Every structure is written in C-alpha cells, then in structure tokens.
Amino acid sequence: MQGVGPNLAISFSVYDTVRSYWHYRRPDDSTGLVSLACGSLSGIASSTVTFPLDLVRRRMQLEGAGGRALVYKMGLFGTFRHIIRTEGLRGLYRGILIEYYKVVPGVGIVFMTYEKLNQLLSNIPES
C-alpha cells in the first residue's frame, strides 16, 4: 500500500499535466496517440520515483522466503540502509530498465483505454 498510492498519484498527476501541455501546444494531434505517449511518460515518472520502495519490498519478500530473514528483520528503513551501504545508491535502482519495459506500454495502454472509454461513454445519451 505504501508504494501503490504514491505510484498512482504521481502517474495521474504527471499524465494530466503532460496531456494538458501537449493539447495546449498541439491541439490537433490524435487523442489516442497523445494519451498513449503521455501515459507512457507518466509511467516512467511514477516508476522512477517509487521504484526504490518496490525494490525494498521485493528484497524483503525474497530474503524472508529464502530463509535468510536478516533483511526482513531490519524492517523497511533498515533494508534501505543495508542496500545503500552494500550496493550504493545505484543499488536502489537495480532492475529499473526491466521495470520500464513493463510499465511504459502498460500504463500508456491503460490511459489510452481510459480516454477512449471516457469519450465513448460521454456520447451516450442519458435516459
């Protein structure tokens, strides 16, 4: 829960900001492609900010499942310190490129679908 809330908040705010700016600068561009591009950018932004927290969560799960409960016993902040001490700040972003491969198309498609459904549903007459 600590990672999902910030991830969604960042994703939606970046999406809305970038989409508004894009429409202001290029109002005639295709809505679907704009949503796909802006959604992809918002996915990159939200993943970049929240990835360290997700990495720590996964490390704690793997260490606990592997029987090496040392990292799990350190808690959230202890695991952060352990990663920084043993791997440096770069260690908090180990695997982020793979995360981008997953997030960029996924979040882009989600926002493109959201905009298309919003457009379709807004054209339905009320009864």
PDB file of C-alpha atoms in Angstrom:
ATOM      1  CA  MET A   1       0.000   0.000   0.000  1.00  0.00           C
ATOM      2  CA  GLN A   2       2.905   2.351   0.682  1.00  0.00           C
ATOM      3  CA  GLY A   3       4.047   2.071  -2.928  1.00  0.00           C
ATOM      4  CA  VAL A   4       0.731   1.844  -4.792  1.00  0.00           C
ATOM      5  CA  GLY A   5      -0.750   5.117  -3.526  1.00  0.00           C
ATOM      6  CA  PRO A   6       2.227   7.316  -4.430  1.00  0.00           C
ATOM      7  CA  ASN A   7       2.667   5.467  -7.731  1.00  0.00           C
ATOM      8  CA  LEU A   8      -0.919   6.152  -8.791  1.00  0.00           C
ATOM      9  CA  ALA A   9      -0.862   9.742  -7.525  1.00  0.00           C
ATOM     10  CA  ILE A  10       2.317  10.533  -9.454  1.00  0.00           C
ATOM     11  CA  SER A  11       1.107   8.695 -12.539  1.00  0.00           C
ATOM     12  CA  PHE A  12      -2.229  10.526 -12.731  1.00  0.00           C
ATOM     13  CA  SER A  13      -0.767  13.966 -11.960  1.00  0.00           C
ATOM     14  CA  VAL A  14       2.047  13.617 -14.488  1.00  0.00           C
ATOM     15  CA  TYR A  15      -0.391  12.268 -17.076  1.00  0.00           C
ATOM     16  CA  ASP A  16      -2.817  15.144 -16.612  1.00  0.00           C
ATOM     17  CA  THR A  17      -0.050  17.774 -16.639  1.00  0.00           C
ATOM     18  CA  VAL A  18       1.709  16.408 -19.717  1.00  0.00           C
ATOM     19  CA  ARG A  19      -1.563  15.841 -21.607  1.00  0.00           C
ATOM     20  CA  SER A  20      -2.759  19.395 -20.881  1.00  0.00           C
ATOM     21  CA  TYR A  21       0.559  20.835 -22.028  1.00  0.00           C
ATOM     22  CA  TRP A  22       0.525  18.663 -25.164  1.00  0.00           C
ATOM     23  CA  HIS A  23      -3.025  19.736 -26.084  1.00  0.00           C
ATOM     24  CA  TYR A  24      -2.103  23.370 -25.494  1.00  0.00           C
ATOM     25  CA  ARG A  25       0.926  23.118 -27.806  1.00  0.00           C
ATOM     26  CA  ARG A  26      -0.534  20.726 -30.414  1.00  0.00           C
ATOM     27  CA  PRO A  27      -4.342  20.680 -30.206  1.00  0.00           C
ATOM     28  CA  ASP A  28      -4.866  18.782 -33.491  1.00  0.00           C
ATOM     29  CA  ASP A  29      -2.899  15.640 -32.568  1.00  0.00           C
ATOM     30  CA  SER A  30      -4.737  12.319 -32.268  1.00  0.00           C
ATOM     31  CA  THR A  31      -6.242  11.878 -28.803  1.00  0.00           C
ATOM     32  CA  GLY A  32      -5.378   8.175 -28.701  1.00  0.00           C
ATOM     33  CA  LEU A  33      -1.719   8.647 -29.544  1.00  0.00           C
ATOM     34  CA  VAL A  34      -1.412  11.598 -27.182  1.00  0.00           C
ATOM     35  CA  SER A  35      -2.906   9.508 -24.364  1.00  0.00           C
ATOM     36  CA  LEU A  36      -0.560   6.627 -25.172  1.00  0.00           C
ATOM     37  CA  ALA A  37       2.521   8.892 -25.161  1.00  0.00           C
ATOM     38  CA  CYS A  38       1.518  10.857 -22.058  1.00  0.00           C
ATOM     39  CA  GLY A  39       0.586   7.667 -20.223  1.00  0.00           C
ATOM     40  CA  SER A  40       3.959   6.166 -21.070  1.00  0.00           C
ATOM     41  CA  LEU A  41       5.752   9.259 -19.756  1.00  0.00           C
ATOM     42  CA  SER A  42       3.700   9.192 -16.572  1.00  0.00           C
ATOM     43  CA  GLY A  43       4.604   5.529 -16.098  1.00  0.00           C
ATOM     44  CA  ILE A  44       8.292   6.368 -16.382  1.00  0.00           C
ATOM     45  CA  ALA A  45       7.956   9.212 -13.871  1.00  0.00           C
ATOM     46  CA  SER A  46       5.980   7.242 -11.305  1.00  0.00           C
ATOM     47  CA  SER A  47       8.193   4.170 -11.584  1.00  0.00           C
ATOM     48  CA  THR A  48      11.363   6.231 -11.239  1.00  0.00           C
ATOM     49  CA  VAL A  49      10.128   7.809  -8.024  1.00  0.00           C
ATOM     50  CA  THR A  50       8.612   4.724  -6.402  1.00  0.00           C
ATOM     51  CA  PHE A  51      10.978   2.007  -7.667  1.00  0.00           C
ATOM     52  CA  PRO A  52      13.290   2.048  -4.614  1.00  0.00           C
ATOM     53  CA  LEU A  53      10.353   1.323  -2.306  1.00  0.00           C
ATOM     54  CA  ASP A  54       9.196  -1.501  -4.559  1.00  0.00           C
ATOM     55  CA  LEU A  55      12.725  -2.905  -4.704  1.00  0.00           C
ATOM     56  CA  VAL A  56      12.991  -2.912  -0.910  1.00  0.00           C
ATOM     57  CA  ARG A  57       9.621  -4.658  -0.627  1.00  0.00           C
ATOM     58  CA  ARG A  58      10.699  -7.353  -3.083  1.00  0.00           C
ATOM     59  CA  ARG A  59      14.057  -7.832  -1.370  1.00  0.00           C
ATOM     60  CA  MET A  60      12.342  -8.267   1.979  1.00  0.00           C
ATOM     61  CA  GLN A  61       9.963 -10.830   0.478  1.00  0.00           C
ATOM     62  CA  LEU A  62      12.743 -12.782  -1.222  1.00  0.00           C
ATOM     63  CA  GLU A  63      15.029 -12.758   1.805  1.00  0.00           C
ATOM     64  CA  GLY A  64      12.225 -13.920   4.077  1.00  0.00           C
ATOM     65  CA  ALA A  65      11.118 -16.638   1.645  1.00  0.00           C
ATOM     66  CA  GLY A  66      14.701 -17.838   1.172  1.00  0.00           C
ATOM     67  CA  GLY A  67      15.150 -18.442   4.881  1.00  0.00           C
ATOM     68  CA  ARG A  68      17.618 -15.554   5.231  1.00  0.00           C
ATOM     69  CA  ALA A  69      15.421 -13.400   7.415  1.00  0.00           C
ATOM     70  CA  LEU A  70      18.202 -10.913   8.287  1.00  0.00           C
ATOM     71  CA  VAL A  71      16.985  -8.247   5.843  1.00  0.00           C
ATOM     72  CA  TYR A  72      13.366  -8.893   6.783  1.00  0.00           C
ATOM     73  CA  LYS A  73      14.120  -8.343  10.475  1.00  0.00           C
ATOM     74  CA  MET A  74      15.746  -4.975   9.713  1.00  0.00           C
ATOM     75  CA  GLY A  75      12.438  -3.562   8.547  1.00  0.00           C
ATOM     76  CA  LEU A  76      11.817  -1.068   5.768  1.00  0.00           C
ATOM     77  CA  PHE A  77      14.360   1.587   6.727  1.00  0.00           C
ATOM     78  CA  GLY A  78      16.954  -0.972   7.791  1.00  0.00           C
ATOM     79  CA  THR A  79      16.666  -2.653   4.386  1.00  0.00           C
ATOM     80  CA  PHE A  80      17.087   0.732   2.664  1.00  0.00           C
ATOM     81  CA  ARG A  81      20.244   1.356   4.705  1.00  0.00           C
ATOM     82  CA  HIS A  82      21.552  -2.137   4.006  1.00  0.00           C
ATOM     83  CA  ILE A  83      21.126  -1.746   0.224  1.00  0.00           C
ATOM     84  CA  ILE A  84      22.742   1.702   0.204  1.00  0.00           C
ATOM     85  CA  ARG A  85      25.633   0.525   2.402  1.00  0.00           C
ATOM     86  CA  THR A  86      26.355  -2.640   0.398  1.00  0.00           C
ATOM     87  CA  GLU A  87      25.422  -1.527  -3.150  1.00  0.00           C
ATOM     88  CA  GLY A  88      25.374   2.268  -3.051  1.00  0.00           C
ATOM     89  CA  LEU A  89      22.548   4.485  -4.301  1.00  0.00           C
ATOM     90  CA  ARG A  90      22.637   2.682  -7.644  1.00  0.00           C
ATOM     91  CA  GLY A  91      21.515  -0.434  -5.808  1.00  0.00           C
ATOM     92  CA  LEU A  92      18.108   1.169  -5.204  1.00  0.00           C
ATOM     93  CA  TYR A  93      17.559   1.257  -8.976  1.00  0.00           C
ATOM     94  CA  ARG A  94      18.860  -2.198  -9.855  1.00  0.00           C
ATOM     95  CA  GLY A  95      16.432  -3.606 -12.429  1.00  0.00           C
ATOM     96  CA  ILE A  96      14.667  -0.358 -13.310  1.00  0.00           C
ATOM     97  CA  LEU A  97      15.206  -0.847 -17.045  1.00  0.00           C
ATOM     98  CA  ILE A  98      13.178  -4.058 -16.917  1.00  0.00           C
ATOM     99  CA  GLU A  99      10.525  -2.160 -14.956  1.00  0.00           C
ATOM    100  CA  TYR A 100      10.362   0.424 -17.755  1.00  0.00           C
ATOM    101  CA  TYR A 101       9.878  -2.338 -20.344  1.00  0.00           C
ATOM    102  CA  LYS A 102       6.810  -3.445 -18.404  1.00  0.00           C
ATOM    103  CA  VAL A 103       5.441  -0.064 -17.328  1.00  0.00           C
ATOM    104  CA  VAL A 104       5.820   2.082 -20.461  1.00  0.00           C
ATOM    105  CA  PRO A 105       3.460   0.107 -22.710  1.00  0.00           C
ATOM    106  CA  GLY A 106       1.206  -0.968 -19.837  1.00  0.00           C
ATOM    107  CA  VAL A 107       0.480   2.460 -18.383  1.00  0.00           C
ATOM    108  CA  GLY A 108       0.309   4.002 -21.868  1.00  0.00           C
ATOM    109  CA  ILE A 109      -2.366   1.493 -22.900  1.00  0.00           C
ATOM    110  CA  VAL A 110      -4.277   1.999 -19.644  1.00  0.00           C
ATOM    111  CA  PHE A 111      -4.505   5.762 -20.163  1.00  0.00           C
ATOM    112  CA  MET A 112      -5.311   5.409 -23.864  1.00  0.00           C
ATOM    113  CA  THR A 113      -8.140   2.992 -22.983  1.00  0.00           C
ATOM    114  CA  TYR A 114      -9.323   5.307 -20.204  1.00  0.00           C
ATOM    115  CA  GLU A 115      -9.556   8.272 -22.591  1.00  0.00           C
ATOM    116  CA  LYS A 116     -11.285   6.229 -25.302  1.00  0.00           C
ATOM    117  CA  LEU A 117     -13.863   4.828 -22.870  1.00  0.00           C
ATOM    118  CA  ASN A 118     -14.400   8.269 -21.394  1.00  0.00           C
ATOM    119  CA  GLN A 119     -15.022   9.619 -24.900  1.00  0.00           C
ATOM    120  CA  LEU A 120     -17.396   6.778 -25.813  1.00  0.00           C
ATOM    121  CA  LEU A 121     -19.349   6.944 -22.568  1.00  0.00           C
ATOM    122  CA  SER A 122     -19.712  10.713 -22.711  1.00  0.00           C
ATOM    123  CA  ASN A 123     -21.529  10.352 -26.053  1.00  0.00           C
ATOM    124  CA  ILE A 124     -24.208   8.033 -24.635  1.00  0.00           C
ATOM    125  CA  PRO A 125     -27.486   9.920 -24.181  1.00  0.00           C
ATOM    126  CA  GLU A 126     -28.970   9.883 -20.697  1.00  0.00           C
ATOM    127  CA  SER A 127     -32.312   8.148 -20.306  1.00  0.00           C
TER     128      SER A 127
END
